[in-house]
XYZ file of C-alpha atoms in Angstrom:
483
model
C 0.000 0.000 0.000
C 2.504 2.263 0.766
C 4.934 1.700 -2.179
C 2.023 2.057 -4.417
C 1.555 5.704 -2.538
C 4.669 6.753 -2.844
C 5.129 5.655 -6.674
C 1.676 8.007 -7.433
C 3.440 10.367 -6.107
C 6.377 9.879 -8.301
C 3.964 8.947 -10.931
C 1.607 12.071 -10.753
C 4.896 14.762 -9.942
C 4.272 16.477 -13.649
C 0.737 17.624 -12.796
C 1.253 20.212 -10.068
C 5.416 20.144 -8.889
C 7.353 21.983 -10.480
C 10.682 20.121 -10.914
C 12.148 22.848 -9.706
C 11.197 22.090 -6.049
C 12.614 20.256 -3.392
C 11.053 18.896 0.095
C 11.257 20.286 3.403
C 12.968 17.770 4.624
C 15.587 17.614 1.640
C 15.674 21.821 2.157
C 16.081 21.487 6.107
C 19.276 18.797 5.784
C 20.734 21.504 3.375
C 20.590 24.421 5.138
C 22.430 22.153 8.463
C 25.567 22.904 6.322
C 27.852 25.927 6.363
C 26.624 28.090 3.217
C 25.822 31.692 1.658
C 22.855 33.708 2.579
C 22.494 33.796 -0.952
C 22.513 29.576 -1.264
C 19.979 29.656 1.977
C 17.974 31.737 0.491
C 17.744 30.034 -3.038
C 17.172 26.868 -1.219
C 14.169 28.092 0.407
C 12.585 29.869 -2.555
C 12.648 25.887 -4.106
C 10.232 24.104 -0.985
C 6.656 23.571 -2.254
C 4.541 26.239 -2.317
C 7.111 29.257 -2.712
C 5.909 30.476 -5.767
C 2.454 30.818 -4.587
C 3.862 32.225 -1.141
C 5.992 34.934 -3.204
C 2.635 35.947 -5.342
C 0.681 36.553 -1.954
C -3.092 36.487 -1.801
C -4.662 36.046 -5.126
C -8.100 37.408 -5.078
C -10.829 35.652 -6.446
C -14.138 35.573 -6.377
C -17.357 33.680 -5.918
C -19.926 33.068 -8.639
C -22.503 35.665 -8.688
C -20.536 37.452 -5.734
C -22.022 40.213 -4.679
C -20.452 43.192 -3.281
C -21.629 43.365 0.718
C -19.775 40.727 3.047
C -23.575 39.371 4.319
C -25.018 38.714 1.117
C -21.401 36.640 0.499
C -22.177 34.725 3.140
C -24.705 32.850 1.597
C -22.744 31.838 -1.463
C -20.556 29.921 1.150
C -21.801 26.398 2.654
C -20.316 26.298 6.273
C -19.048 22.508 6.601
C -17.121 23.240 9.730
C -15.199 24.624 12.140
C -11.770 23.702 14.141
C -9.199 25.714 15.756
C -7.539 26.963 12.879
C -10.212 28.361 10.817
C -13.653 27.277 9.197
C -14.315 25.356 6.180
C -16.527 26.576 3.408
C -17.964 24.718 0.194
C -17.832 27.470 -2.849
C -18.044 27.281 -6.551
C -15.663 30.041 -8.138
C -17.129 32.861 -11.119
C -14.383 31.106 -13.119
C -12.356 28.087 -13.892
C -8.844 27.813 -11.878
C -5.991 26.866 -14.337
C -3.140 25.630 -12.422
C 0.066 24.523 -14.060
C -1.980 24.077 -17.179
C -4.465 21.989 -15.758
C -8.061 23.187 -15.337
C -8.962 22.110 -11.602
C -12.656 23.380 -11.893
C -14.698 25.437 -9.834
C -15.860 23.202 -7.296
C -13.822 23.905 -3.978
C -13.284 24.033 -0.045
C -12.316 27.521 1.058
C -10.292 27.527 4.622
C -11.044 30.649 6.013
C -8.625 31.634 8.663
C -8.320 35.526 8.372
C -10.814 38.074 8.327
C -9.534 41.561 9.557
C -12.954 43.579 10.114
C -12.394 44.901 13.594
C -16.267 44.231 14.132
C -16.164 40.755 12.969
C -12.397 39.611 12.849
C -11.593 35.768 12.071
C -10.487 34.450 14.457
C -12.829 35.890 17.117
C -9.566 36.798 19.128
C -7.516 38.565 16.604
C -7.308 41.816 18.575
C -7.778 40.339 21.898
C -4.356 41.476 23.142
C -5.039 44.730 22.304
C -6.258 47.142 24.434
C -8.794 49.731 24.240
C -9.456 52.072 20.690
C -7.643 49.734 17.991
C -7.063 52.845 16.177
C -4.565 53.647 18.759
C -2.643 50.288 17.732
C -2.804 50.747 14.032
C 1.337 49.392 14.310
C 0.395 46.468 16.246
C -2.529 45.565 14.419
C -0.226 45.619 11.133
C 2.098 43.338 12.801
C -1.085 40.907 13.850
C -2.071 40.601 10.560
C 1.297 40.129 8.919
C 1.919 37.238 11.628
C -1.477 35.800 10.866
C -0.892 35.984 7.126
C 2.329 33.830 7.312
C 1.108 31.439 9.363
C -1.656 30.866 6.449
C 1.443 30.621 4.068
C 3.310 28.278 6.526
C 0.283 26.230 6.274
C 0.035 26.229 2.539
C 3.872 25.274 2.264
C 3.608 22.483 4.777
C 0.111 21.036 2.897
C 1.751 21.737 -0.490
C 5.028 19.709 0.113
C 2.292 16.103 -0.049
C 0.730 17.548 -3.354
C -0.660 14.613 -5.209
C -0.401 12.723 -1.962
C -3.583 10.679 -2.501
C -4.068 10.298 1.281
C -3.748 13.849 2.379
C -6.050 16.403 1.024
C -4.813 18.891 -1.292
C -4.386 22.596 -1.586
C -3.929 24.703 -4.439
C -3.969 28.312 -4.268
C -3.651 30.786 -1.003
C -6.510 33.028 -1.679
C -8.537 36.278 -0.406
C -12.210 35.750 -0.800
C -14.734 38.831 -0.075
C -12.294 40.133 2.757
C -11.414 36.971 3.950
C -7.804 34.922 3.686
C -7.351 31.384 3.724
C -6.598 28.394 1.315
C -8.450 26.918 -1.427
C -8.320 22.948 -1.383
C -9.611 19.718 -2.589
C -13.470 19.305 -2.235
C -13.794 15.694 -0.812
C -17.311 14.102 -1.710
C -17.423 12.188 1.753
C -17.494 12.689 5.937
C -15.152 12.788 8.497
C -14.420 9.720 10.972
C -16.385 11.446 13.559
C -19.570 10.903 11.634
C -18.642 7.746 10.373
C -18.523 5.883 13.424
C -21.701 7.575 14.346
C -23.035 5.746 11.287
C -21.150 2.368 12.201
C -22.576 2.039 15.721
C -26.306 2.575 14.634
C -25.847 0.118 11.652
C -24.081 -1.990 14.244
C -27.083 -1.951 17.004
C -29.649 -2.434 13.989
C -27.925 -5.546 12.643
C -27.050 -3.348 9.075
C -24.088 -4.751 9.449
C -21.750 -6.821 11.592
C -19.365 -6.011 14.014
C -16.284 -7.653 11.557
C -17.267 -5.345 8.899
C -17.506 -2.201 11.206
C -13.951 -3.384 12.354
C -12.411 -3.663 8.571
C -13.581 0.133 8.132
C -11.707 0.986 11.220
C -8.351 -0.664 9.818
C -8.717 0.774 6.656
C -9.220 4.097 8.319
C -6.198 4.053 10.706
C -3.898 2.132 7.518
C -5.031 5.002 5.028
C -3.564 7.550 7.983
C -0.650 5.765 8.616
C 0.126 6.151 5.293
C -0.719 9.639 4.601
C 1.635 9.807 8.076
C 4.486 7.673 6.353
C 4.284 10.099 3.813
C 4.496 13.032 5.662
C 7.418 11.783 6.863
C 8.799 11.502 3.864
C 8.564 15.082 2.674
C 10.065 15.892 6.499
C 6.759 17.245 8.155
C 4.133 15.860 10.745
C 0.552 16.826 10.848
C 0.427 16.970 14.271
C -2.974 17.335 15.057
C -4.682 13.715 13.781
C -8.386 13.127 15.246
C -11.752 11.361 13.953
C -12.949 15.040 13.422
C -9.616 15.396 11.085
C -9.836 12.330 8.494
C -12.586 12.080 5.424
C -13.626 9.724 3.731
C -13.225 10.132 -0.349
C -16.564 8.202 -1.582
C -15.101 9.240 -5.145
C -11.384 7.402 -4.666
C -12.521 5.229 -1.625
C -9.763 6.296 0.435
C -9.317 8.022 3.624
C -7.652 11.210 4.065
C -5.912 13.376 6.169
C -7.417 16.674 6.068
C -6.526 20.726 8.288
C -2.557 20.654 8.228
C -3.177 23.587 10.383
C -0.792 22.559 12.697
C 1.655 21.163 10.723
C 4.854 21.554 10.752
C 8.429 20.692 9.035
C 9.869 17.587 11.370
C 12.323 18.870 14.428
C 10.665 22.067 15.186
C 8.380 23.313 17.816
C 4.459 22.677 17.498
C 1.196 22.953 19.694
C 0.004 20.196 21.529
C -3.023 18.335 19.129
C -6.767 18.061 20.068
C -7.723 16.623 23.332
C -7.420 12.862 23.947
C -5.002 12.264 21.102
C -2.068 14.226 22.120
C 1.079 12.760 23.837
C 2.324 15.846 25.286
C 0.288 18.585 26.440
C 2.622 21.345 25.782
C 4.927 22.664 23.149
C 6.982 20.019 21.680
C 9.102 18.732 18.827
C 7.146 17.808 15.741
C 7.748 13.752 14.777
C 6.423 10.616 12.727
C 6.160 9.102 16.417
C 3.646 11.718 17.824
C 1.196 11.271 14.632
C 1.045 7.364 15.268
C 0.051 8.141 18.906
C -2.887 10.162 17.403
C -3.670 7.315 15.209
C -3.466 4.972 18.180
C -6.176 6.864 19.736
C -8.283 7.282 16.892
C -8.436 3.131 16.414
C -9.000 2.828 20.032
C -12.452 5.595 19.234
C -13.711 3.453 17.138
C -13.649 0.461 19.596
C -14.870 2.013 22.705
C -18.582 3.017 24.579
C -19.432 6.525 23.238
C -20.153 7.765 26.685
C -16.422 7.289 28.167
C -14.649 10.099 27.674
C -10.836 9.186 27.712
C -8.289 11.262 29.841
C -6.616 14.469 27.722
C -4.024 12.144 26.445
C -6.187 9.865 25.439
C -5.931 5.610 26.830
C -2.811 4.989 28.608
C -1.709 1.099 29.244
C -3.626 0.836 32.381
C -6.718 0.924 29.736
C -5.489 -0.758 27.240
C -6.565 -4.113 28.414
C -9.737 -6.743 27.781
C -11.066 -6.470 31.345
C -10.144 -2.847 31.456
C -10.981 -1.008 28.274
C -14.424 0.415 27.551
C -15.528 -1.360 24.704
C -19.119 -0.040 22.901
C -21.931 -2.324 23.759
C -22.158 -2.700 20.006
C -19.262 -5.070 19.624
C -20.076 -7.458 22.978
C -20.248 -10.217 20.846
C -16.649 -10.147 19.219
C -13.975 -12.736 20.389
C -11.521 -12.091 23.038
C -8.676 -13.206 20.621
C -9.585 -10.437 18.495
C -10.098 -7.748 20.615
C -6.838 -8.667 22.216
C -5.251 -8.056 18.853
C -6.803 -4.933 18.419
C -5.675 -3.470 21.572
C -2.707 -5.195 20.828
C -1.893 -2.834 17.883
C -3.406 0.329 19.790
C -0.928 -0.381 22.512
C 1.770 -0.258 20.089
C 1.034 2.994 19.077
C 1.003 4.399 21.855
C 3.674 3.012 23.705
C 5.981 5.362 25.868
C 9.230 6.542 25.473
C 8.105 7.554 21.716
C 11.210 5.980 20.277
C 9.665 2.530 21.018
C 6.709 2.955 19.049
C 7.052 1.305 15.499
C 7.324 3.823 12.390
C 4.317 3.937 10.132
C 6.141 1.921 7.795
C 7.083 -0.975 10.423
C 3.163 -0.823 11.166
C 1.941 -1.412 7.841
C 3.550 -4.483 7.204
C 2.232 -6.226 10.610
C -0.170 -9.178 9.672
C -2.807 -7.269 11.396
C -2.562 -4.428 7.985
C -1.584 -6.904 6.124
C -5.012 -8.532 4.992
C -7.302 -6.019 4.352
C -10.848 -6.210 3.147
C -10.792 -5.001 -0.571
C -11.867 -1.204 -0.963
C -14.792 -1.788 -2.786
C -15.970 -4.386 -0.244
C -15.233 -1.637 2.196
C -16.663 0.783 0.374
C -19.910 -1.354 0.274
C -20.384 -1.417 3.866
C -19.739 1.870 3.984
C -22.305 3.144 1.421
C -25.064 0.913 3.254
C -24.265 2.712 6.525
C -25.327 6.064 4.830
C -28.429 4.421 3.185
C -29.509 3.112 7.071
C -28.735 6.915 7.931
C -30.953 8.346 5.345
C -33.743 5.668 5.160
C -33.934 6.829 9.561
C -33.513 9.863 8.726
C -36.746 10.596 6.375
C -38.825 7.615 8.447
C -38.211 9.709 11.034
C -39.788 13.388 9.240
C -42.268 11.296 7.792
C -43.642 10.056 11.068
C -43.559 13.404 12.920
C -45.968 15.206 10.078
C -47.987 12.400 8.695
C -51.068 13.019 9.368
C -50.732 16.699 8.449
C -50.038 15.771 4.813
C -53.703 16.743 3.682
C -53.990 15.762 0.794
C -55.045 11.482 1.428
C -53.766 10.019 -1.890
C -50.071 11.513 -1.489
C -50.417 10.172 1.943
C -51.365 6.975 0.899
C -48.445 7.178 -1.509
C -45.870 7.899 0.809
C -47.236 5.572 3.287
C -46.710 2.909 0.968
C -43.130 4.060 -0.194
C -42.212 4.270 3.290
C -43.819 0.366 3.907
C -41.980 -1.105 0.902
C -38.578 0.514 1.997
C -38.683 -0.969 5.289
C -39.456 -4.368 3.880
C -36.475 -4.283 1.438
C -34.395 -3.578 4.925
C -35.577 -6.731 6.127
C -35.335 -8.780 3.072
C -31.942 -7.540 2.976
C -30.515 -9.890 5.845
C -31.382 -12.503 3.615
C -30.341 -11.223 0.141
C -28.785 -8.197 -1.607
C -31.854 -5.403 -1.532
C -28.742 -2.470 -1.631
C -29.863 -1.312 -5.152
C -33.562 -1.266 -4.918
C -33.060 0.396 -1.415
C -30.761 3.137 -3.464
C -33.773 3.394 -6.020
C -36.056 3.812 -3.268
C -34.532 6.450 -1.414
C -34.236 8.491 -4.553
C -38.169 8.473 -4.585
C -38.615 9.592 -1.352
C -36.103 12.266 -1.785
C -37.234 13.529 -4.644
C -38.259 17.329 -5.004
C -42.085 17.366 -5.200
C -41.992 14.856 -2.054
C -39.551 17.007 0.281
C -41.636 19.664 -1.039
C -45.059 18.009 0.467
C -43.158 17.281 3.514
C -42.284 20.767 3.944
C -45.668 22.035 3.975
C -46.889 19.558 6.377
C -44.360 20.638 8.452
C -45.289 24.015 8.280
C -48.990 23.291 8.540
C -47.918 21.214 11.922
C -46.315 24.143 13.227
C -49.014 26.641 12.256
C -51.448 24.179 14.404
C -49.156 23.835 17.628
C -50.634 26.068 20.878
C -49.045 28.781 21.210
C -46.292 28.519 24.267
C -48.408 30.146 27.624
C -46.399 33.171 28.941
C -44.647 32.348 32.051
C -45.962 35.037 34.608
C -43.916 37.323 36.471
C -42.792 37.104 40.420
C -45.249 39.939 40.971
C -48.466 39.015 38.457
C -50.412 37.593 41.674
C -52.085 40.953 41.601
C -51.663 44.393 42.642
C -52.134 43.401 46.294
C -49.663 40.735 46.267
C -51.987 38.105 48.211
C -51.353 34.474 47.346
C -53.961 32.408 46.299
């Protein structure tokens, strides 16, 4: 798995490298020797992303975008936010052309800088300052200019794993209607977080079984460790690995690593990572060895009870055990031999000193990676989770404004849709139902049927009693005697 990674890479170099680049790492070994300023320099200008560093900000702009930041707004779909910025689904007023390749319009906008005093991104920028900000117009210059290359640091440190097939990728640092960040890769897919949502309701409805919940979890955490082996590669460390920060591609069937926001070139300083997947809770040196701790914990997520909350470093040993570790309710009936290998593996990974953990690379090749299900097995389980998500998801509506559907022969119609769809969920433990369940679904999301859902909603809330004021300490009277 990972030689085939790392010869796309090679493979794919022509589309978006220029050959005139080298890696951080390769860059960072250089510069150890005695040389010119001039050399240094020169050596810099050729790590990944320099040429879009050097051209700054390019401004572009949304289709249709209008001219007033809060009519923007709603040309941007909000998918998210983390500590280093928010994530926004756009489509751009034009095609991007990069290196000679026409990437679309279809993107993911990071935004991670907005300067408006009254509404600055992050909410913090100008918490240090004091009083008037027009009495700190120096300082505030300096904010921004530190802000600004910490967006570029960013870009260079995502850039260096272009075509990386595991990491997501980046391709321009841009300003959109007053905001800075960096346009990336739109992933057709959901993060980890919601997937094992997903998993444990398909699990506790018998959608599928426990082993094929447990082959999406390896081929999660062997996907990272691979995007982590190849971070290593290039000399830098994500540093900040969680279920909320890996996607799933439904369009490659891959997993990816996704907000290199606190990335960072290998042997310097970085922030501790999110809560419960750290191994050190305060500044530290960025390494290969941290990122499989993260990964450690994010197998170990998918294996315990969703109501333990692990300590802010996540399991340690003392956890790590059959009789002691949480496991979700979901996978009782698994053997002990095989949840003895998985926390087995987790242990591994999270092993102290750091320098006793196995590399990425060592991991991959353990038996336990070594015999994966086949992606498009994987891939089926996982598109049957998201068909149990949606098929709860509109029995649900349905249910709650049935009988305020007036009219009775669309009611009898989507009473009958709704009937034969559960059927086909129970034939399905018995035979493949996937693609008339897929056909099915379609119908009952189809435009004119949201649409009568909609106004049966509307008519239910129309009808609902209006909420009785709650009286004041005093409303007794004007005398004030109790009842």
């Amino acid at each position: 798995m990972l030689r085939a990674a790392r010869r796309h890479r090679r493979q794919a170099s022509g589309d978006q490298i220029a050959f005139d680049t080298l890696s951080p790492s390769l860059v960072a070994t250089l510069s150890q020797e005695p040389i010119k300023q001039t050399l240094a320099a020169a050596l810099a200008a050729m790590k990944p992303g320099a040429a879009e560093a050097n051209a700054g900000f390019r401004q572009v702009r949304l289709a249709g975008s209008p001219t007033s930041l809060d009519a923007a707004q709603s040309l941007k779909q909000r998918l998210g936010s983390g500590r280093y910025g928010t994530a926004y689904s756009v489509r751009l007023s034009e095609d991007l052309i990069k290196n000679g390749k026409n990437l679309g319009r279809e993107f993911v906008f990071k935004a991670i800088l907005r300067t408006d005093p009254h509404n600055p991104l992050p909410r913090d920028l100008y918490a240090t300052l004091r009083g008037d900000l027009t009495s700190h117009v120096a300082a505030i210059e300096s904010l921004i200019r530190e802000k600004k290359q910490s967006i570029i640091n960013e870009f260079q440190i995502t850039a260096a794993l272009t075509r990386t097939a595991h990491v997501m990728q980046v391709y321009e640092l841009v300003e959109i209607d007053g905001e800075f960040g960096i346009l990336c890769e739109k992933i057709d897919g959901e993060n980890v977080r919601e997937l094992i949502d997903k998993g444990m309701a398909g699990l506790g409805a018998n959608v599928i079984t426990d082993r094929e919940y447990v082959d999406l979890a390896k081929q999660v955490v062997a996907d990272v460790l691979i995007a982590i082996a190849r971070c290593a590669d290039e000399g830098v460390a994500h540093s900040d690995i969680s279920i909320s920060n890996v996607m799933y591609d439904r369009d490659q069937k891959i997993f990816k690593l996704i907000d290199m926001g606190n990335g960072t070139e290998m042997g310097k300083r970085r922030q501790p990572g999110a809560k419960g997947y750290t191994d050190s809770l305060s500044m530290s040196i960025a390494n290969e060895r941290s990122d499989i701790y993260s990964a450690g914990q994010l197998f170990a997520h998918f294996l315990k009870d969703s109501t333990f909350e692990p300590g802010v470093r996540g399991f340690d040993d003392q956890l790590l055990t059959i009789e002691a570790f949480p496991f979700a309710e979901e996978l009782a009936a698994m053997t002990s031999e095989d949840k003895a290998e998985m926390l087995s593996v987790v242990s591994s990974m999270v092993r102290k000193p750091p320098e006793s953990r196995p590399s990425s690379e060592e991991l991959l090749r353990e038996p336990f990676f070594g015999q994966l299900t086949p992606r498009n097995q994987m891939h089926d389980s996982y598109e049957k989770l998201v068909r149990w998500d949606r098929s709860f998801s509109i029995s649900t509506r349905i249910s709650n404004c049935f009988w305020d559907i007036e009219d009775d022969v669309a009611r009898g119609e989507v009473e009958q849709l709704l009937a034969r769809l559960n059927e086909l969920w129970h034939e399905d433990a018995d035979e493949d139902c996937q693609g008339e369940i897929k056909n099915m679904l379609d119908k009952l999301h189809e435009p004119s049927l949201l649409a009568l859902l909609s106004r049966a909603e509307q008519r239910q809330y129309a009808q609902a009693p209006a909420a009785e004021p709650v009286a004041s300490p005093d409303s007794a009277g004007a005398t004030g005697t109790p009842d």
